[in-house]
XYZ file of C-alpha atoms in Angstrom:
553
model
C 198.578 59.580 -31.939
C 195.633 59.959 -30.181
C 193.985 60.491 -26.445
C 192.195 57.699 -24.881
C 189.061 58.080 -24.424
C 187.842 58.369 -20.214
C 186.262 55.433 -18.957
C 182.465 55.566 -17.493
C 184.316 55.032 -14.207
C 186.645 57.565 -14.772
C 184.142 60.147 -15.860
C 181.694 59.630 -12.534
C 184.742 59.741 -9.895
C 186.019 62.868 -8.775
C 188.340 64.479 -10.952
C 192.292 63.807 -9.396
C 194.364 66.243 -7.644
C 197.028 67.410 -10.001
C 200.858 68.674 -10.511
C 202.207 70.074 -7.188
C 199.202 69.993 -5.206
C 198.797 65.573 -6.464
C 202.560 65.607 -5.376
C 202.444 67.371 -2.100
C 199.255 65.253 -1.020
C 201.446 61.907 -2.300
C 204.685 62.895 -0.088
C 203.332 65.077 2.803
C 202.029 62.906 6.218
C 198.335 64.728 6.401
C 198.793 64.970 10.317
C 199.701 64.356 13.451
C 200.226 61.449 15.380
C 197.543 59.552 17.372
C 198.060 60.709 20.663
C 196.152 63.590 19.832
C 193.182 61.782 19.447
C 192.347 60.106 22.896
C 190.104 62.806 24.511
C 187.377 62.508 21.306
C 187.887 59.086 19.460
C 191.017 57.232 18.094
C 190.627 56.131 14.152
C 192.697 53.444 12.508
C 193.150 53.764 8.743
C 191.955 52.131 5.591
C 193.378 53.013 2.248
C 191.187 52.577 -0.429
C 192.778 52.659 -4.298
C 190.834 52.195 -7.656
C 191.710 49.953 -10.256
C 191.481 50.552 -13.688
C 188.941 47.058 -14.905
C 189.385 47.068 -18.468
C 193.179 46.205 -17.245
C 192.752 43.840 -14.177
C 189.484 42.155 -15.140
C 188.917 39.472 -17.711
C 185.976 38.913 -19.897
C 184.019 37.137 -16.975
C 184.835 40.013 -14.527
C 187.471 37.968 -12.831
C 191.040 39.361 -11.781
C 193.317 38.194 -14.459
C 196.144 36.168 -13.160
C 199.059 38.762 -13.122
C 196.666 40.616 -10.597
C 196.082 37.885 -8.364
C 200.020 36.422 -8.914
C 200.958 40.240 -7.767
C 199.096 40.413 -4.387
C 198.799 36.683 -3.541
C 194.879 36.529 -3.643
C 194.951 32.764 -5.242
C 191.558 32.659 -7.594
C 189.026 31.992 -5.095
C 186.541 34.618 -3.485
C 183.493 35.588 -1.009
C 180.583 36.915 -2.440
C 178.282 39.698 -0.788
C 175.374 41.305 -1.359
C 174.641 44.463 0.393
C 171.515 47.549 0.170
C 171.533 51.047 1.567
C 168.896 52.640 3.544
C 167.252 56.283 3.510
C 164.694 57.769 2.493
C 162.907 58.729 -0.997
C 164.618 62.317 -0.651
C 167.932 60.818 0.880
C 167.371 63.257 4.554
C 169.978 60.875 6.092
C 172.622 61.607 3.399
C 171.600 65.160 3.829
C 172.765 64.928 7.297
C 176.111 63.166 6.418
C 174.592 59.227 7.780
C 174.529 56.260 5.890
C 173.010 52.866 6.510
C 173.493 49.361 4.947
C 172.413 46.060 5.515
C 175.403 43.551 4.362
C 175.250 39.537 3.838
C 178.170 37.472 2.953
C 177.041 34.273 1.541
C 178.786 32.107 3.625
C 177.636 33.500 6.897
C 174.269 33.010 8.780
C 173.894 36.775 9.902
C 172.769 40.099 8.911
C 175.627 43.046 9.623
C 174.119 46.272 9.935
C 176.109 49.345 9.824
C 175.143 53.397 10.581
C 178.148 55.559 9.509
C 178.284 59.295 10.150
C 181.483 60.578 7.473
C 182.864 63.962 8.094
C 185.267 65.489 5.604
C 188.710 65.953 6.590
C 190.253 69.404 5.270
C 193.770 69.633 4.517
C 194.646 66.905 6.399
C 193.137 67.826 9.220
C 191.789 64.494 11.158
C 191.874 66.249 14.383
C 189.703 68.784 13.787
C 187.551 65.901 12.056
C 187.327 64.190 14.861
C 186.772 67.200 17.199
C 183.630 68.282 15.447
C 182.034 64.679 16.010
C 182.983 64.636 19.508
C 181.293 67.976 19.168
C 178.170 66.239 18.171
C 178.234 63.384 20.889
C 180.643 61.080 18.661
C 183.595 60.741 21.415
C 185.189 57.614 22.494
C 182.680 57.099 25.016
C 179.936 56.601 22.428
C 180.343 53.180 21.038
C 181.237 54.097 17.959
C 184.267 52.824 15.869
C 186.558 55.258 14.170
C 188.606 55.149 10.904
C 190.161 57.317 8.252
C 189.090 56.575 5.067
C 192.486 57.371 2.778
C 192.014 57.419 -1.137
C 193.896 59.152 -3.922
C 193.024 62.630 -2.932
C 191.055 62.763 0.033
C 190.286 61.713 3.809
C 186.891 61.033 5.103
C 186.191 60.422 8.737
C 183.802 57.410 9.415
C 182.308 57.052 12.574
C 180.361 53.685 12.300
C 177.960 51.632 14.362
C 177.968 48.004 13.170
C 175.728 44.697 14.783
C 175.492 40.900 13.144
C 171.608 40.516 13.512
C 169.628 37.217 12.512
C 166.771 38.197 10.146
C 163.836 35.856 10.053
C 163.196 34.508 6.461
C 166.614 36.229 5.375
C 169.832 34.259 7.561
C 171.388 31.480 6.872
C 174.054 30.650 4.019
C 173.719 32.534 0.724
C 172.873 36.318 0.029
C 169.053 36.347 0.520
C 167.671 39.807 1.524
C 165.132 41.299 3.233
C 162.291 43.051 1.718
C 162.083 46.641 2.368
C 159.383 46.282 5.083
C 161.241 43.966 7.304
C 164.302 46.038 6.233
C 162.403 49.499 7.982
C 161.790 46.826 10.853
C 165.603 45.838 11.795
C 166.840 48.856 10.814
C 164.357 50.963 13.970
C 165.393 47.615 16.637
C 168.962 47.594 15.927
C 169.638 51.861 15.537
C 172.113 53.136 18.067
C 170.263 55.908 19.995
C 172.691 58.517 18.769
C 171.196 58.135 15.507
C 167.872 57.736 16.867
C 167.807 60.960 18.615
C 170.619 62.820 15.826
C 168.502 66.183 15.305
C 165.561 65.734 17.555
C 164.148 63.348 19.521
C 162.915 59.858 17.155
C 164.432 61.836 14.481
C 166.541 58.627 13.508
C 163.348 56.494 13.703
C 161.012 58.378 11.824
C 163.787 58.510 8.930
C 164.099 54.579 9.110
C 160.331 54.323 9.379
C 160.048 55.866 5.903
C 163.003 54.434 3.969
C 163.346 53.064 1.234
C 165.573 50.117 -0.191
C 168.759 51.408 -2.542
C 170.220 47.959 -4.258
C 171.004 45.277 -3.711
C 174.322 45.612 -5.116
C 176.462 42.167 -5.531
C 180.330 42.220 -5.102
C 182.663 39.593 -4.475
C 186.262 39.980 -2.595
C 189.716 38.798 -3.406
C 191.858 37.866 -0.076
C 196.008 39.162 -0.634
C 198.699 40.479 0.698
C 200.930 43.830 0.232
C 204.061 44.585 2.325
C 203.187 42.041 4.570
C 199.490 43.655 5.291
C 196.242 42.107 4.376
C 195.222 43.506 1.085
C 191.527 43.036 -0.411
C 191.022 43.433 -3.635
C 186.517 43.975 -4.205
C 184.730 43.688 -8.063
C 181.993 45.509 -7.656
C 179.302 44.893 -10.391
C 176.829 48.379 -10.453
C 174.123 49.656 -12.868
C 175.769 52.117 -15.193
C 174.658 55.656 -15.074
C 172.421 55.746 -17.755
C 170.947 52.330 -16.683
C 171.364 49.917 -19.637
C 173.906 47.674 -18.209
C 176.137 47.000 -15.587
C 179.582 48.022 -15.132
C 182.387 47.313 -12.454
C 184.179 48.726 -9.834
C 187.670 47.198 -8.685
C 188.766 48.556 -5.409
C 192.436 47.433 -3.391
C 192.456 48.379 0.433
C 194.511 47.412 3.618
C 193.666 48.723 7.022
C 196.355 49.410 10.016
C 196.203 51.108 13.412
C 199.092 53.397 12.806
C 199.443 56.486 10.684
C 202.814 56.540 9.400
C 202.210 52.692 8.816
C 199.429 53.747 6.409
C 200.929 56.397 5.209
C 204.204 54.954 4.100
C 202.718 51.790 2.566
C 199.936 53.822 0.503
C 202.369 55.821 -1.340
C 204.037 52.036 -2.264
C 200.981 50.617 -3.096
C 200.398 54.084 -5.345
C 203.900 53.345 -7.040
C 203.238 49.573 -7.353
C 200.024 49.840 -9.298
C 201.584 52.847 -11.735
C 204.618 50.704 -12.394
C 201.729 48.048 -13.759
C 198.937 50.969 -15.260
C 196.616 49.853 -13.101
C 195.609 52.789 -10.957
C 193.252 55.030 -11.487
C 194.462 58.152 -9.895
C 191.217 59.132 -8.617
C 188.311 59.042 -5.929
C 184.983 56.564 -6.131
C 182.177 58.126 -3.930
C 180.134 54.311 -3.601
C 177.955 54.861 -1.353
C 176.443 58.126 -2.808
C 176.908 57.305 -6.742
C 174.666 53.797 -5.301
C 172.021 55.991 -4.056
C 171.732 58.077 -6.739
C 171.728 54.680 -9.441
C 169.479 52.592 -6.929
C 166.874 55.087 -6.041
C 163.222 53.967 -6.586
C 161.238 55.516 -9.157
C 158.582 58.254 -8.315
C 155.694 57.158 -6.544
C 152.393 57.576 -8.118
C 150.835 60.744 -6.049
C 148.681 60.265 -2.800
C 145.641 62.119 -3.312
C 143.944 59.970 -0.663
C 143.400 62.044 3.102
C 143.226 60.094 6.279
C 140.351 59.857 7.930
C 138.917 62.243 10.753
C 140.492 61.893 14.272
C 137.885 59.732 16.721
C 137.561 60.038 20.862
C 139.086 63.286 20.993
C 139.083 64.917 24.588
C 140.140 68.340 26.465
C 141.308 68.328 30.358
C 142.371 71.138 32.152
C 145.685 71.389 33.474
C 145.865 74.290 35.165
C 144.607 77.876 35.078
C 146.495 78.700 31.702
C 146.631 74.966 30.010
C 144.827 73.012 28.619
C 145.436 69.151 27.605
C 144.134 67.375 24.532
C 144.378 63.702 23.179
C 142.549 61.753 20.331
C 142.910 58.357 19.009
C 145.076 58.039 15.976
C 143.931 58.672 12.258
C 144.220 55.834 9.759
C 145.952 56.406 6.071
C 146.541 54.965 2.725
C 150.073 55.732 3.316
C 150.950 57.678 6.426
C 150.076 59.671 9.012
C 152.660 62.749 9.435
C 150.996 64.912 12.085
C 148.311 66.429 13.116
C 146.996 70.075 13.410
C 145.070 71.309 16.640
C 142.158 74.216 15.990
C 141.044 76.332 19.154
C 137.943 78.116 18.457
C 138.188 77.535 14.572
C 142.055 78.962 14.903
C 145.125 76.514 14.720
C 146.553 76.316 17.791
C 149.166 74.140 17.030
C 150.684 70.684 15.525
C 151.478 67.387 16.889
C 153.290 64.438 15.265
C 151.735 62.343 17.966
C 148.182 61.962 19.503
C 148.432 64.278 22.413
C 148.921 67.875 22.216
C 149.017 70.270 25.512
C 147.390 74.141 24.909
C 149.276 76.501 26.900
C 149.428 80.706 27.387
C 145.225 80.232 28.023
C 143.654 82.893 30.090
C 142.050 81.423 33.505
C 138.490 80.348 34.522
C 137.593 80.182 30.315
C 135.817 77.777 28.162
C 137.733 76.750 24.657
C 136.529 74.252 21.883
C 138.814 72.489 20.199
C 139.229 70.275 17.039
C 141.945 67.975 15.497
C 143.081 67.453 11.896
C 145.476 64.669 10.393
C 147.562 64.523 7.726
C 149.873 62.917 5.679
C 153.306 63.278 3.604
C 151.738 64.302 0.491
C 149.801 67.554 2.253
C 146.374 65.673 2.293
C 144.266 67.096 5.079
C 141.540 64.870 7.074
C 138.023 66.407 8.240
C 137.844 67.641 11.480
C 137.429 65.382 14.756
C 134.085 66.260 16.743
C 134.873 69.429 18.685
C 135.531 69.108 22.456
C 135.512 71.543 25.286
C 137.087 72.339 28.241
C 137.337 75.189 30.291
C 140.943 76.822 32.307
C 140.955 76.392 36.238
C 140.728 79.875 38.380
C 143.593 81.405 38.774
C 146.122 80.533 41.457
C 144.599 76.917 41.400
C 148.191 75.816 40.321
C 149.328 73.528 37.866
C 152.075 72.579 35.226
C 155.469 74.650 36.430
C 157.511 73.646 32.442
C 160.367 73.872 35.122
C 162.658 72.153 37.065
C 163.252 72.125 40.770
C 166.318 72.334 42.369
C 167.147 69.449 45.640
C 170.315 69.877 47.600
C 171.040 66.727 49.330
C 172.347 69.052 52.634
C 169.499 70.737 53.257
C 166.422 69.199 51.687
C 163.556 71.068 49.534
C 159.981 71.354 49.671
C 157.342 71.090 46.502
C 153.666 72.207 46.574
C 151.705 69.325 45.432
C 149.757 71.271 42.836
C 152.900 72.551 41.431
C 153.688 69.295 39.110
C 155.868 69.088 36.008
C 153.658 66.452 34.496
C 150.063 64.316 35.324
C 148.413 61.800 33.963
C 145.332 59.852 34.948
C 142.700 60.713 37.578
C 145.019 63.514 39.537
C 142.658 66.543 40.147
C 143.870 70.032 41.642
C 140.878 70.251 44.715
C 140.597 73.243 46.891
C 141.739 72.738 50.449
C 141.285 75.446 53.181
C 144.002 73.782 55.950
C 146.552 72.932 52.786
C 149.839 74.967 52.697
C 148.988 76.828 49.327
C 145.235 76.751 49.343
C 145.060 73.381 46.890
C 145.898 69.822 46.874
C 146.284 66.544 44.568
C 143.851 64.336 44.882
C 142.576 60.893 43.164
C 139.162 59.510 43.678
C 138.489 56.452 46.156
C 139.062 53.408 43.864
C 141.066 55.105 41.068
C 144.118 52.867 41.996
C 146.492 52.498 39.275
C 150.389 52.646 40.086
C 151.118 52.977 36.424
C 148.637 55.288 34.798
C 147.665 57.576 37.754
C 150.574 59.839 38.842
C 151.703 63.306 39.525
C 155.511 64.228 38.409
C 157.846 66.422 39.262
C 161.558 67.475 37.203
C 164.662 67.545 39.941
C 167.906 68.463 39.865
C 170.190 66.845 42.160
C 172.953 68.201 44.078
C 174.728 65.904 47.062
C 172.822 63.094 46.078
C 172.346 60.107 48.106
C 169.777 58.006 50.037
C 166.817 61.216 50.753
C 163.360 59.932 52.825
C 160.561 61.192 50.497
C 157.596 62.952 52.945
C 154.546 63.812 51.983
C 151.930 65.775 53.570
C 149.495 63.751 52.657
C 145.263 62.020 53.705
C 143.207 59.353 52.599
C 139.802 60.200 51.287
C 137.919 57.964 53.203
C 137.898 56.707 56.920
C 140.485 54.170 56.086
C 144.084 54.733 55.354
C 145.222 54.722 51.657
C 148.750 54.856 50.139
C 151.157 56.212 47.198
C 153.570 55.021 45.831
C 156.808 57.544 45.384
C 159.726 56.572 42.770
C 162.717 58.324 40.773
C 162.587 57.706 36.893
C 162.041 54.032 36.471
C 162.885 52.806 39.635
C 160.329 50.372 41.057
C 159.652 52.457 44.273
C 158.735 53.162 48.175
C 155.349 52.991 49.721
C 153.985 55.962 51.688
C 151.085 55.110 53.794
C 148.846 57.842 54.450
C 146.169 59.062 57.428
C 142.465 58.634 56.768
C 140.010 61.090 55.452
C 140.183 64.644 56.977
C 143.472 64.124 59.275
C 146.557 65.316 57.180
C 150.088 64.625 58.401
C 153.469 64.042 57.330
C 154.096 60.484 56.296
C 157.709 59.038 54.843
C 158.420 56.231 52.595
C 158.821 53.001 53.762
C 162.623 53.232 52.766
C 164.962 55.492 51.642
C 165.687 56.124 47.772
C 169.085 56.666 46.585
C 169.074 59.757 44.000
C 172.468 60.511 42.219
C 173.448 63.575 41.208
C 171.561 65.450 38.022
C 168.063 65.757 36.393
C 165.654 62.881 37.569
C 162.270 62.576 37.295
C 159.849 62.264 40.737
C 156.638 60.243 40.624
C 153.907 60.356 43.094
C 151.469 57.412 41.996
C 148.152 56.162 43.680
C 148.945 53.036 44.410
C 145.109 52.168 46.491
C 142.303 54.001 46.353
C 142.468 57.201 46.161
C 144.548 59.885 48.352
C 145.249 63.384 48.761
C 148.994 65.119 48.794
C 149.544 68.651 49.384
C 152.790 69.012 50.039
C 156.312 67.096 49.276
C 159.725 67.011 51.054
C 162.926 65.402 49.816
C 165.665 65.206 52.761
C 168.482 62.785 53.596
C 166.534 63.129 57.148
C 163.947 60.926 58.401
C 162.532 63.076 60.639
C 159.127 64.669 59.133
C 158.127 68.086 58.964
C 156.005 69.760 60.970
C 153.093 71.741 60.511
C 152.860 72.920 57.020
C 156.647 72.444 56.472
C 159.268 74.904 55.130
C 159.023 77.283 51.944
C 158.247 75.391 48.563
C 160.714 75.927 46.448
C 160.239 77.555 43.046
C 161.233 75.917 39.595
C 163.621 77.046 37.304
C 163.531 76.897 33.355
């Protein structure tokens, strides 16, 4: 008498829950019923069981017939091919997502799916479910939810799927695309919780630098069990030492309902130990892919990107100070680049803009910028630029937000702006409410580049009249243009040169409740603002208006 040997499959699965603890998971429901789900997301339930394929394949890797005569699956199948996304050192596994790009051969499209899994302890779904509704996976996300039930444990999927055509790739058959146009559907077609999961373009930069795992080939059997669907998939994977191929069977049926799922995976457990078929343990596929697929080590990149060009320093205000260069070039990469003030680093920036704050007032600082890539490699310094802090109590960036109740209105000093870009300049002006104004040159008129912005928050929102104490800077009148977020906006005409007065916008602007984003943009000319006011009212201000108010962090 002897033991049987385990089976390459059986040795890389998890190792099977055993004696009363097997039993209790077998006969126990893991939870409770679905009600309890509708405030974060409502799953329905695939059971996934392994099949042993030295027993229910035949020497062509076919289900033999008393497998196919038991669930109905006649011998015809559909083949797909499918490949997993991440990168070289698997960060998206590392933070529980998956991604795959899937092609059946008799379909035109692409399917792309992101999956988040959480595990489910004890049985718990609930608190499964509550931790990714904790993490902005609710029902309101567009996400789909489902249980994943094998031998011996639960896994939540949360998963984000989308049939895409792929140029050179679609049509009938299982042609795939290349890893570079692979990176390049993966970025258009990521939902934005993904995009944004630990930072902002943190889902981006990840798909950016991925790297193709597969393809892996398996076809799928079409049955029936207890009058649910039932597929039966032959998965045909590189073995672990990466000779030769080997095969993974997998049966599964899906249903909405719990006890539904329960009930008929404990028969379909019974059914395939009456035949010694099952294999009373758990496959982790997408991982134990990953691991077999992943590329081999790249040769190292000793190369460094070249210097930064067109670097330039503007002041801000009397304490900031704001830098941008045009971006490095790389044999591989760009990661990020590191910002030296007065031969010190400063800071880093992953993009080409970097903004210098804490400086002391009314002082000159030289700056330069180095890139530099994944491997470490460092560039040589961008020509040094200079620029010097305003005097103090000339204004400039608040880093705040400014509070607008729709019942009573609120007031912003000009010079007080979140954000600026373009040819706004902080001027001295003796008759203005805080000593200083915003100003743009005659001729620097540019709705979409030239703009001062302020951060709201919103309470009674509604249709408000957006005033602004405001001139022209020459004998003829000139004009802004005032807008919330994206919106396309309201004109406000000004006086001419030297006369200052309150002036509306053309029409009111409807602001809803919450954080928005104000833009005052030069939309002729050039013109001056000192002062803003955001009331339901149309009435204007007069004189120098009310108190500004003051932003909040």
């Amino acid at each position: 008498m002897y033991k049987k040997q385990a089976s390459p499959l059986q040795r890389m699965v998890k190792t099977a829950l055993v004696g009363t603890v097997a039993a209790a998971i077998l006969a126990t429901p893991f939870l409770h019923s679905q009600s309890a789900f509708a405030a974060v997301g409502t799953p329905n339930y695939e059971v996934k069981l392994n099949l042993d394929p030295s027993l229910v394949l035949d020497s062509s890797h076919n289900l033999v017939s008393s497998v196919r005569s038991e669930f109905d699956t006649g011998s015809s199948y559909k083949s797909y091919k499918v490949q997993y996304m991440d990168t070289a050192t698997q960060s998206m596994q590392g933070q529980g997502w998956s991604e795959r790009i899937r092609k059946r051969s008799d379909e035109s499209t692409h399917e792309i799916q992101f999956k988040k899994r959480y595990d489910v302890a004890s049985g718990n779904i609930n608190a499964a479910l509550t931790q990714a509704a904790g993490e902005g996976l609710d029902s309101s996300s567009g996400f789909d939810f489902q249980v994943d039930w094998g031998y011996s444990k639960q896994t939540l999927s949360v998963s984000y799927e989308k049939d895409v055509t792929v140029s050179g790739s679609s049509g009938s058959g299982l042609n795939m695309p290349n890893q570079t146009v692979s990176r390049t559907v993966s970025v258009a077609n990521q939902p934005s919780k993904f995009a944004n999961w630990t930072s902002t373009g943190w889902g981006t930069a990840q798909l950016n630098n991925s790297v193709v795992y597969g393809p892996v080939d398996f076809k799928r059997y079409e049955g029936t069990f207890d009058d649910l669907d039932l597929d039966i998939e032959v998965w045909t994977v590189i073995n672990e030492a990466k000779t030769g191929n080997e095969y993974w069977v997998e049966a599964s049926f899906k249903t909405d309902s719990f006890s539904e799922a329960s009930s008929t995976r404990t028969a379909l457990i019974n059914e395939l130990n009456s035949k010694g078929w099952l294999i009373p343990q758990d496959l982790l596929r997408t991982s134990q892919i990953i691991e077999r697929y992943a590329p081999a080590p790249a040769v190292p990149d000793t190369t460094a990107p070249a210097a930064p060009t067109n670097a330039s320093a503007t002041a801000a205000s009397s304490s900031q100070i704001n830098l941008s260069w045009t971006a490095s070039t790389d044999n591989v990469g760009v990661t990020g680049y590191d910002v030296y003030r007065n031969g010190a680093l400063a800071g880093s920036s992953a993009g080409t803009s970097y903004s210098d704050t804490g400086l002391t007032a009314s002082t000159t600082y030289s700056y330069t910028v180095k890139a530099k890539d994944a491997a470490g490699n460092v560039s040589a310094a961008s020509s040094a630029v200079s620029a010097a802090t305003l005097a103090a109590g000339s204004g400039g960036t608040t880093g705040g937000t400014y509070n607008v109740n729709g019942s009573t209105g609120a007031y912003i000093e000009a010079e007080n702006y979140s954000a600026k870009n373009g040819t706004f300049v902080q001027a001295s002006c003796s008759v203005c409410s805080n000593g200083f104004a915003m100003e743009t040159a005659n001729g620097s008129g540019d709705s979409n580049t030239n703009y001062i912005a302020y951060t709201i928050n919103v309470t009674n929102g509604g249709s408000f009249y957006v005033h602004l104490l405001s001139s022209g800077v020459d004998t003829s009148s000139d004009s802004f243009t005032v807008a919330i977020d994206n919106a396309s906006g309201s004109q406000v005409t000004t006086t001419s040169n030297g006369t200052w007065a309150w002036k509306k916008s053309s029409s009111s602007i409807s602001i809803a409740n919450g954080t928005h984003t104000l833009y005052i943009k030069v939309r002729e000319d050039g013109a001056k603002a000192d002062k803003i006011y955001l009331s339901k009212s149309s009435t204007a201000p007069t004189g120098l208006g009310g108190t500004a108010a003051v932003p909040v962090s």
